[in-house]
């Protein structure tokens, strides 16, 4: 065992003891610990402040009951949480997720990742995450509205433009943000930037909807540039069919790439010659209408493969954009076998630890979600600043900022992660994010 792996093992023993069974959280912490603990040990200020250990304990976890009535008038009870992870460099900031798998462990992993991601954007944003175990599948629009209102009755006590600023995540899109902000405004009697991802008619920023997926493609273009290549004509496999997946697909097609797959929990849509923009629009419309994608119109030239994953389709680039741990060791092996040379994460932590090891042993260029999907929260940051200053920036201005921010994140990571003629994006992202947060935490003293 090397000194650095012993350091990580001792650190993780303690974290494991305090977070038993919280596997996703432990995976996220171990990955960062591996890359930053030696830096912490060698910096007297960071070491004295015990920065990483502090960051593994959320500032607070707020939990509450959400009681609402379904369309039959029956009472429904769900659990809601907000994990306020760290406000070291700005107000707590991060999305809300509605999904039956949501738990404090999942939200802690997402909040932990968010702290480093937000630091990488270069904007003054702390980290947090929230949500509920509510399953919106099959629920009517009225039920979604009543649930959002009940959720906000509790959450509104804990958020505000300088305190904690939620946004969307899985199953929380424009419609839900509208209901959540409507409820917040009614409860508080205030119109302010306490939530981002709002509609453009009521304080939202241009391009926030597109930002995560577009930002992912801008980041991939930066990665390819270091290889002297462009995205044109590259075959791309994408998982998911939600906000991140469909906007990544849309931008990739604009840039001349061929998007071969999109997917959901029931299977994979394959377009052997590449999705058209019409096909992407159809997928998005089906999802918005709560309809499945198993029977696409003939003229879109899509094939639906029930139960299949996108990773066995031949491609140059893979963009997992669905959910955590969606790529296991077998999927990682399949990606290697099909000749994928670049993997960039649209989702948060889509690889299992085993898959990460496999990818690490391969020649694939890999970049982590905390860097590659940061475009969404970055434009949320710009929405907060537009709200604070009563400003509304044009789509062109925001898109230019998004490109610039993704380019800066890439360059910051490249500077920290260069290893010979390769860039270790994982280490670069963890170290660059950590340094910024650690500098703030160690400056504050013991608070
Ligand atoms: P959406 O709700 O818009 O879409 C999620 C998609 O993922 C759906 O197609 C869903 O399929 C699929 N999915 C969910 N769980 C699973 C699963 N267990 N297996 C396979 N597919 C699954 O969410 P987003 O696009 O907003 O989020 C996707 C990922 O991107 C998440 O990891 C999120 O944290 C991350 N992210 C999102 C940002 C944003 O701005 N929205 C910003 C940064 C990261 P189905 O339709 O069948 O449920
Ligand atoms: O994971 C993420 O970065 C998000 N879901 C977006 C968070 C935000 O505050 O815009």
Coordinates of C-alpha atoms and ligand atoms in Angstrom, one line a residue:
X1 CA 0.0 0.0 0.0
X2 CA 1.4 3.5 -0.9
X3 CA 1.3 6.3 1.6
X4 CA -1.5 8.0 -0.4
X5 CA -3.7 4.9 -0.5
X6 CA -3.2 4.4 3.2
X7 CA -4.3 8.0 3.8
X8 CA -7.4 7.4 1.8
X9 CA -8.2 4.1 3.5
X10 CA -7.9 5.7 7.0
X11 CA -10.1 8.6 6.0
X12 CA -12.7 6.4 4.3
X13 CA -12.9 4.0 7.4
X14 CA -14.1 7.0 9.4
X15 CA -16.5 8.2 6.7
X16 CA -17.9 4.6 6.3
X17 CA -18.5 4.3 10.0
X18 CA -20.5 7.4 10.1
X19 CA -22.4 6.7 6.8
X20 CA -23.1 3.0 6.9
X21 CA -25.0 1.7 3.9
X22 CA -24.9 5.1 2.0
X23 CA -23.2 3.6 -1.0
X24 CA -23.6 6.3 -3.5
X25 CA -22.4 8.9 -1.1
X26 CA -19.4 6.8 -0.1
X27 CA -18.5 6.3 -3.7
X28 CA -18.6 10.0 -4.5
X29 CA -16.5 10.8 -1.4
X30 CA -13.9 8.1 -2.0
X31 CA -13.4 9.3 -5.6
X32 CA -12.6 12.9 -4.4
X33 CA -10.6 11.7 -1.4
X34 CA -8.3 9.7 -3.7
X35 CA -7.4 12.8 -5.7
X36 CA -7.2 15.5 -3.0
X37 CA -6.1 14.0 0.4
X38 CA -2.4 14.3 -0.4
X39 CA -2.9 18.0 -1.3
X40 CA -4.7 18.5 1.9
X41 CA -2.1 16.8 4.0
X42 CA 0.7 18.9 2.4
X43 CA -1.1 22.2 2.9
X44 CA -0.9 23.2 6.6
X45 CA -3.9 25.5 6.3
X46 CA -6.1 23.0 4.6
X47 CA -4.9 20.2 6.9
X48 CA -5.6 22.2 10.1
X49 CA -9.1 23.0 8.8
X50 CA -9.8 19.3 8.0
X51 CA -11.5 20.5 4.9
X52 CA -12.5 17.3 3.3
X53 CA -13.8 15.7 6.5
X54 CA -15.9 18.8 7.1
X55 CA -17.3 18.6 3.6
X56 CA -18.5 15.0 4.2
X57 CA -20.9 16.3 6.9
X58 CA -23.7 18.4 5.4
X59 CA -24.2 21.8 7.1
X60 CA -27.7 20.5 7.7
X61 CA -30.3 18.0 6.3
X62 CA -33.8 19.3 6.5
X63 CA -36.5 16.6 6.3
X64 CA -40.2 17.0 6.1
X65 CA -43.5 15.3 5.5
X66 CA -45.4 16.3 2.3
X67 CA -49.1 15.7 2.6
X68 CA -51.4 16.2 -0.4
X69 CA -54.6 14.9 -1.9
X70 CA -54.8 12.9 -5.2
X71 CA -57.5 13.2 -7.8
X72 CA -59.8 10.9 -5.9
X73 CA -59.5 13.0 -2.8
X74 CA -57.4 10.4 -1.0
X75 CA -54.6 11.6 1.2
X76 CA -51.1 10.9 0.0
X77 CA -47.9 11.1 2.1
X78 CA -44.4 11.6 0.8
X79 CA -41.0 12.5 2.3
X80 CA -39.1 15.6 1.3
X81 CA -35.6 16.8 2.0
X82 CA -33.1 19.6 1.4
X83 CA -29.5 18.8 2.0
X84 CA -27.6 22.0 2.5
X85 CA -24.1 20.7 1.9
X86 CA -21.8 23.8 2.0
X87 CA -22.2 27.5 1.6
X88 CA -18.5 28.2 1.7
X89 CA -18.4 30.1 -1.6
X90 CA -22.0 31.2 -2.1
X91 CA -25.6 30.4 -1.2
X92 CA -26.5 26.7 -1.3
X93 CA -27.3 25.8 -4.9
X94 CA -28.5 22.7 -6.6
X95 CA -31.5 20.9 -8.1
X96 CA -34.6 19.2 -6.8
X97 CA -35.3 15.6 -7.8
X98 CA -38.7 13.8 -7.6
X99 CA -38.1 10.0 -7.9
X100 CA -39.0 7.0 -5.8
X101 CA -35.3 6.3 -5.3
X102 CA -34.6 9.7 -3.6
X103 CA -33.3 9.3 -0.1
X104 CA -30.9 11.3 2.2
X105 CA -28.0 9.1 0.9
X106 CA -28.7 9.9 -2.8
X107 CA -29.2 13.6 -2.0
X108 CA -26.0 13.7 0.1
X109 CA -24.0 12.2 -2.9
X110 CA -25.6 14.7 -5.3
X111 CA -25.0 17.6 -2.8
X112 CA -21.4 16.6 -2.3
X113 CA -20.8 16.5 -6.1
X114 CA -22.6 19.8 -6.5
X115 CA -20.1 21.6 -4.1
X116 CA -17.2 20.8 -6.4
X117 CA -19.1 21.3 -9.6
X118 CA -20.3 24.7 -8.5
X119 CA -16.8 25.7 -7.5
X120 CA -15.6 24.8 -11.0
X121 CA -18.0 27.2 -12.7
X122 CA -16.1 30.1 -11.3
X123 CA -19.3 31.6 -9.9
X124 CA -20.2 32.3 -6.3
X125 CA -22.3 29.2 -5.7
X126 CA -22.4 26.8 -2.7
X127 CA -23.8 23.3 -3.0
X128 CA -27.0 21.6 -2.0
X129 CA -29.6 19.2 -3.3
X130 CA -33.2 18.3 -2.5
X131 CA -36.2 16.4 -3.5
X132 CA -38.8 13.8 -2.7
X133 CA -39.5 10.1 -3.0
X134 CA -42.7 11.2 -4.9
X135 CA -43.2 9.2 -8.2
X136 CA -44.7 11.5 -10.8
X137 CA -45.3 8.6 -13.3
X138 CA -49.0 8.4 -14.2
X139 CA -49.9 11.4 -12.1
X140 CA -52.2 14.0 -13.6
X141 CA -51.2 17.6 -14.1
X142 CA -53.5 18.7 -11.2
X143 CA -51.8 16.1 -8.9
X144 CA -48.3 17.4 -9.9
X145 CA -49.4 20.9 -9.1
X146 CA -50.9 19.9 -5.7
X147 CA -47.8 17.9 -4.8
X148 CA -45.4 20.9 -5.8
X149 CA -47.5 23.2 -3.7
X150 CA -47.4 20.9 -0.6
X151 CA -43.7 20.4 -1.1
X152 CA -43.1 24.2 -1.2
X153 CA -45.2 24.8 1.9
X154 CA -42.3 23.2 3.8
X155 CA -39.3 24.1 1.6
X156 CA -40.2 27.8 1.5
X157 CA -39.1 28.2 5.1
X158 CA -35.5 27.3 4.2
X159 CA -34.8 28.9 0.8
X160 CA -34.2 32.4 -0.5
X161 CA -32.0 34.3 -3.0
X162 CA -29.1 34.7 -0.5
X163 CA -29.7 31.5 1.4
X164 CA -30.5 28.5 -0.8
X165 CA -31.6 28.5 -4.4
X166 CA -33.1 25.2 -5.8
X167 CA -33.6 24.4 -9.4
X168 CA -34.7 21.3 -11.4
X169 CA -33.3 17.8 -11.8
X170 CA -34.8 14.4 -12.7
X171 CA -38.6 14.8 -13.1
X172 CA -38.4 18.5 -12.1
X173 CA -38.6 20.5 -15.3
X174 CA -40.2 23.8 -16.5
X175 CA -43.7 22.7 -15.5
X176 CA -42.7 21.8 -11.9
X177 CA -40.6 24.8 -11.5
X178 CA -43.6 27.0 -12.5
X179 CA -45.7 25.4 -9.8
X180 CA -43.0 25.5 -7.2
X181 CA -42.2 29.2 -7.8
X182 CA -45.9 30.1 -8.0
X183 CA -46.3 28.5 -4.5
X184 CA -43.2 30.2 -3.2
X185 CA -44.4 33.6 -4.4
X186 CA -47.8 33.1 -2.9
X187 CA -46.5 31.9 0.5
X188 CA -43.8 34.6 0.9
X189 CA -45.5 37.5 -0.8
X190 CA -42.2 38.2 -2.5
X191 CA -41.0 38.0 -6.1
X192 CA -37.3 37.1 -6.1
X193 CA -34.6 34.7 -7.4
X194 CA -35.1 32.0 -4.8
X195 CA -35.5 29.4 -7.6
X196 CA -33.8 29.1 -11.0
X197 CA -35.0 27.4 -14.2
X198 CA -38.0 29.7 -14.1
X199 CA -40.0 30.5 -17.3
X200 CA -38.7 33.4 -19.3
X201 CA -41.9 35.3 -18.6
X202 CA -41.3 35.3 -14.9
X203 CA -37.6 35.9 -14.3
X204 CA -36.1 32.9 -16.0
X205 CA -33.0 33.1 -18.1
X206 CA -32.8 32.4 -21.8
X207 CA -31.0 29.1 -22.4
X208 CA -31.3 27.6 -18.9
X209 CA -33.4 24.7 -20.4
X210 CA -30.8 23.9 -23.0
X211 CA -27.7 24.8 -20.9
X212 CA -26.7 21.4 -19.4
X213 CA -26.9 19.5 -22.7
X214 CA -25.4 22.2 -24.8
X215 CA -22.7 22.8 -22.2
X216 CA -21.9 19.1 -22.3
X217 CA -21.3 19.3 -26.1
X218 CA -19.2 22.4 -25.7
X219 CA -17.0 20.6 -23.2
X220 CA -16.7 17.6 -25.5
X221 CA -15.6 19.9 -28.3
X222 CA -12.9 21.3 -26.0
X223 CA -11.7 17.8 -25.2
X224 CA -11.6 16.8 -28.9
X225 CA -9.7 20.0 -29.6
X226 CA -6.8 18.8 -27.4
X227 CA -6.6 15.7 -29.7
X228 CA -6.7 17.9 -32.8
X229 CA -10.1 16.6 -33.7
X230 CA -13.6 17.9 -34.1
X231 CA -17.1 16.5 -33.3
X232 CA -18.1 16.5 -37.0
X233 CA -19.2 13.0 -38.2
X234 CA -18.5 11.4 -34.9
X235 CA -21.0 8.7 -33.9
X236 CA -22.4 9.4 -30.4
X237 CA -24.4 7.1 -28.2
X238 CA -26.5 8.9 -25.6
X239 CA -28.6 7.4 -22.7
X240 CA -31.7 9.1 -21.3
X241 CA -34.4 11.0 -23.2
X242 CA -34.8 13.9 -20.7
X243 CA -33.6 17.4 -20.5
X244 CA -29.9 16.7 -20.6
X245 CA -30.0 13.9 -23.2
X246 CA -32.3 15.6 -25.7
X247 CA -30.5 19.0 -25.6
X248 CA -27.1 17.3 -25.9
X249 CA -28.5 15.4 -28.9
X250 CA -29.9 18.6 -30.4
X251 CA -26.6 20.5 -30.1
X252 CA -24.5 17.6 -31.3
X253 CA -26.6 17.3 -34.5
X254 CA -26.2 21.1 -35.0
X255 CA -22.4 20.6 -34.8
X256 CA -22.4 17.9 -37.5
X257 CA -22.2 14.8 -35.3
X258 CA -24.4 11.7 -35.7
X259 CA -26.5 10.8 -32.6
X260 CA -27.2 7.1 -32.8
X261 CA -29.2 6.4 -29.6
X262 CA -31.4 7.9 -26.9
X263 CA -32.9 5.7 -24.2
X264 CA -35.2 5.4 -21.2
X265 CA -35.9 2.8 -18.5
X266 CA -37.8 0.6 -21.0
X267 CA -35.3 0.4 -23.8
X268 CA -33.2 2.2 -26.5
X269 CA -34.1 4.1 -29.6
X270 CA -31.5 3.5 -32.4
X271 CA -31.1 5.6 -35.5
X272 CA -28.4 3.8 -37.5
X273 CA -27.7 6.9 -39.7
X274 CA -28.2 9.4 -36.9
X275 CA -31.2 11.1 -35.3
X276 CA -32.7 14.1 -37.2
X277 CA -33.7 17.2 -35.3
X278 CA -37.4 16.2 -36.0
X279 CA -36.7 12.8 -34.3
X280 CA -35.2 14.5 -31.2
X281 CA -38.2 16.9 -31.1
X282 CA -40.6 13.9 -31.3
X283 CA -38.9 12.2 -28.3
X284 CA -39.1 15.4 -26.3
X285 CA -42.7 15.8 -27.1
X286 CA -43.6 12.2 -26.2
X287 CA -41.8 12.6 -22.8
X288 CA -43.6 15.9 -22.1
X289 CA -46.9 14.3 -22.9
X290 CA -46.1 11.3 -20.6
X291 CA -46.2 9.0 -23.6
X292 CA -43.6 6.3 -24.2
X293 CA -41.3 6.1 -27.3
X294 CA -41.7 2.4 -28.2
X295 CA -43.7 3.1 -31.4
X296 CA -42.0 5.9 -33.4
X297 CA -43.6 7.2 -36.6
X298 CA -42.0 5.3 -39.7
X299 CA -40.6 8.5 -41.3
X300 CA -38.3 9.2 -38.4
X301 CA -36.4 6.1 -39.1
X302 CA -36.0 5.1 -35.5
X303 CA -35.9 1.6 -34.1
X304 CA -37.0 0.9 -30.6
X305 CA -35.1 -2.0 -28.9
X306 CA -37.0 -3.0 -25.7
X307 CA -34.8 -3.7 -22.7
X308 CA -31.6 -2.8 -24.6
X309 CA -28.9 -0.4 -23.4
X310 CA -27.2 2.1 -25.7
X311 CA -23.7 0.8 -25.0
X312 CA -23.5 -2.1 -27.4
X313 CA -24.0 0.1 -30.4
X314 CA -20.8 1.0 -32.3
X315 CA -19.7 4.6 -31.6
X316 CA -16.8 7.0 -31.1
X317 CA -18.3 9.0 -28.1
X318 CA -20.6 7.9 -25.2
X319 CA -22.6 10.4 -23.2
X320 CA -24.5 8.8 -20.3
X321 CA -27.3 11.3 -19.5
X322 CA -29.9 9.3 -17.5
X323 CA -29.0 8.6 -13.9
X324 CA -26.4 7.5 -11.3
X325 CA -24.6 4.1 -11.6
X326 CA -26.3 3.4 -15.0
X327 CA -23.0 2.1 -16.4
X328 CA -21.7 -1.0 -14.6
X329 CA -18.5 -3.0 -15.4
X330 CA -20.2 -5.0 -18.1
X331 CA -21.4 -1.8 -19.8
X332 CA -17.9 -0.3 -19.5
X333 CA -16.5 -3.4 -21.1
X334 CA -19.1 -3.1 -23.9
X335 CA -18.1 0.5 -24.5
X336 CA -14.5 -0.5 -24.8
X337 CA -15.3 -3.3 -27.2
X338 CA -17.4 -1.1 -29.5
X339 CA -14.5 1.3 -29.9
X340 CA -15.7 4.3 -27.9
X341 CA -12.8 6.6 -27.4
X342 CA -14.3 9.4 -25.3
X343 CA -16.8 9.3 -22.5
X344 CA -18.3 12.5 -21.0
X345 CA -20.9 12.4 -18.2
X346 CA -24.1 14.3 -18.7
X347 CA -25.7 12.6 -15.6
X348 CA -24.3 12.9 -12.1
X349 CA -22.0 9.9 -11.3
X350 CA -23.4 7.6 -14.0
X351 CA -20.5 5.1 -13.6
X352 CA -20.2 2.5 -10.8
X353 CA -16.9 2.4 -9.0
X354 CA -16.1 -0.8 -10.9
X355 CA -17.0 0.8 -14.3
X356 CA -14.7 3.7 -13.4
X357 CA -11.8 1.3 -12.7
X358 CA -12.4 -0.4 -16.1
X359 CA -12.5 2.9 -18.0
X360 CA -9.4 4.1 -16.1
X361 CA -7.5 1.0 -17.3
X362 CA -8.6 1.6 -20.9
X363 CA -7.4 4.3 -23.3
X364 CA -10.7 6.1 -23.3
X365 CA -10.6 9.8 -22.6
X366 CA -13.0 10.3 -19.6
X367 CA -14.5 13.5 -18.1
X368 CA -16.6 13.6 -15.0
X369 CA -20.1 15.1 -14.6
X370 CA -19.0 17.7 -12.1
X371 CA -17.1 19.3 -15.0
X372 CA -19.1 18.3 -18.1
X373 CA -22.7 18.9 -16.8
X374 CA -21.8 22.2 -15.0
X375 CA -23.4 24.3 -17.8
X376 CA -26.8 23.9 -16.2
X377 CA -25.9 25.2 -12.8
X378 CA -23.7 27.9 -14.4
X379 CA -26.6 29.4 -16.3
X380 CA -28.7 29.1 -13.0
X381 CA -25.9 31.3 -11.5
X382 CA -26.4 33.8 -14.3
X383 CA -30.2 33.7 -13.8
X384 CA -29.5 34.6 -10.1
X385 CA -27.4 37.5 -11.1
X386 CA -30.0 38.7 -13.7
X387 CA -32.7 38.5 -11.0
X388 CA -30.6 40.4 -8.5
X389 CA -30.0 43.2 -11.0
X390 CA -33.4 43.2 -12.7
X391 CA -31.7 42.3 -16.0
X392 CA -32.7 40.0 -18.9
X393 CA -29.8 38.8 -21.1
X394 CA -30.5 37.7 -24.7
X395 CA -30.1 34.1 -25.8
X396 CA -27.0 35.0 -27.8
X397 CA -25.4 36.6 -24.7
X398 CA -26.2 33.7 -22.5
X399 CA -25.0 31.1 -25.1
X400 CA -21.7 33.0 -25.4
X401 CA -21.3 33.0 -21.6
X402 CA -22.1 29.3 -21.5
X403 CA -19.4 28.5 -24.2
X404 CA -16.9 30.7 -22.3
X405 CA -17.6 29.1 -18.9
X406 CA -17.3 25.5 -20.3
X407 CA -14.0 26.5 -22.0
X408 CA -12.7 28.0 -18.7
X409 CA -13.7 24.9 -16.8
X410 CA -11.9 22.7 -19.3
X411 CA -8.8 24.9 -19.1
X412 CA -8.8 25.0 -15.3
X413 CA -9.0 21.2 -15.2
X414 CA -6.4 20.7 -17.9
X415 CA -4.0 22.9 -15.9
X416 CA -4.4 20.7 -12.8
X417 CA -4.8 17.4 -14.5
X418 CA -2.1 17.2 -17.1
X419 CA -0.1 14.0 -17.0
X420 CA 2.5 13.9 -19.8
X421 CA 0.6 14.4 -23.0
X422 CA -2.8 13.3 -21.5
X423 CA -5.2 15.1 -19.3
X424 CA -6.6 13.3 -16.3
X425 CA -10.0 15.1 -16.2
X426 CA -11.2 13.3 -13.1
X427 CA -8.2 14.4 -11.0
X428 CA -8.1 17.8 -12.5
X429 CA -11.8 18.5 -11.7
X430 CA -11.5 17.2 -8.1
X431 CA -8.4 19.1 -7.4
X432 CA -9.5 22.4 -9.0
X433 CA -12.9 22.3 -7.3
X434 CA -11.4 21.3 -3.9
X435 CA -8.7 24.1 -4.0
X436 CA -11.3 26.8 -4.3
X437 CA -13.6 25.6 -1.6
X438 CA -10.7 24.7 0.7
X439 CA -9.2 28.2 0.4
X440 CA -12.5 29.7 1.5
X441 CA -13.1 27.2 4.4
X442 CA -9.6 27.6 5.8
X443 CA -9.9 31.4 5.6
X444 CA -13.1 31.4 7.8
X445 CA -11.4 29.8 10.9
X446 CA -13.4 27.3 13.0
X447 CA -17.1 27.9 12.2
Ligands
LIG1 P1 -35.2 14.1 -16.8 O1 -36.2 13.8 -15.8 O2 -35.5 15.2 -17.8 O3 -34.8 12.8 -17.6 C1 -34.3 11.6 -17.0 C2 -34.1 10.5 -18.0 O4 -33.4 9.5 -17.4 C3 -35.4 9.9 -18.4 O5 -35.3 9.6 -19.7 C4 -35.5 8.7 -17.5 O6 -36.2 7.6 -18.1 C5 -34.1 8.3 -17.5 N1 -33.8 7.5 -16.2 C6 -34.1 7.8 -15.0 N2 -33.7 6.8 -14.1 C7 -33.3 5.9 -14.9 C8 -32.8 4.6 -14.7 N3 -32.7 4.1 -13.4 N4 -32.4 3.8 -15.7 C9 -32.5 4.3 -17.0 N5 -32.9 5.5 -17.3 C10 -33.3 6.3 -16.3 O7 -33.8 14.4 -16.0 P2 -32.6 15.3 -16.5 O8 -32.3 15.1 -17.9 O9 -32.7 16.6 -15.9 O10 -31.4 14.6 -15.6 C11 -30.6 13.5 -16.1 C12 -29.3 13.4 -15.3 O11 -28.6 14.6 -15.5 C13 -29.4 13.2 -13.8 O12 -28.3 12.5 -13.4 C14 -29.3 14.7 -13.3 O13 -28.9 14.7 -12.0 C15 -28.3 15.2 -14.3 N6 -28.2 16.7 -14.4 C16 -29.3 17.4 -14.7 C17 -29.2 18.8 -14.9 C18 -30.3 19.6 -15.3 O14 -30.1 20.8 -15.5 N7 -31.5 19.1 -15.5 C19 -27.9 19.5 -14.6 C20 -26.8 18.6 -14.3 C21 -27.0 17.2 -14.2 P3 -37.8 7.4 -17.9 O15 -38.4 8.5 -18.8 O16 -38.1 6.0 -18.4 O17 -38.1 7.7 -16.5
LIG2 O1 -27.1 18.6 -11.0 C1 -27.2 19.8 -11.3 O2 -26.2 20.5 -11.5 C2 -28.5 20.3 -11.5 N1 -29.5 19.6 -11.4 C3 -28.7 21.8 -11.8 C4 -28.7 22.6 -10.5 C5 -29.0 24.0 -10.6 O3 -29.1 24.6 -9.6 O4 -29.2 24.5 -11.7

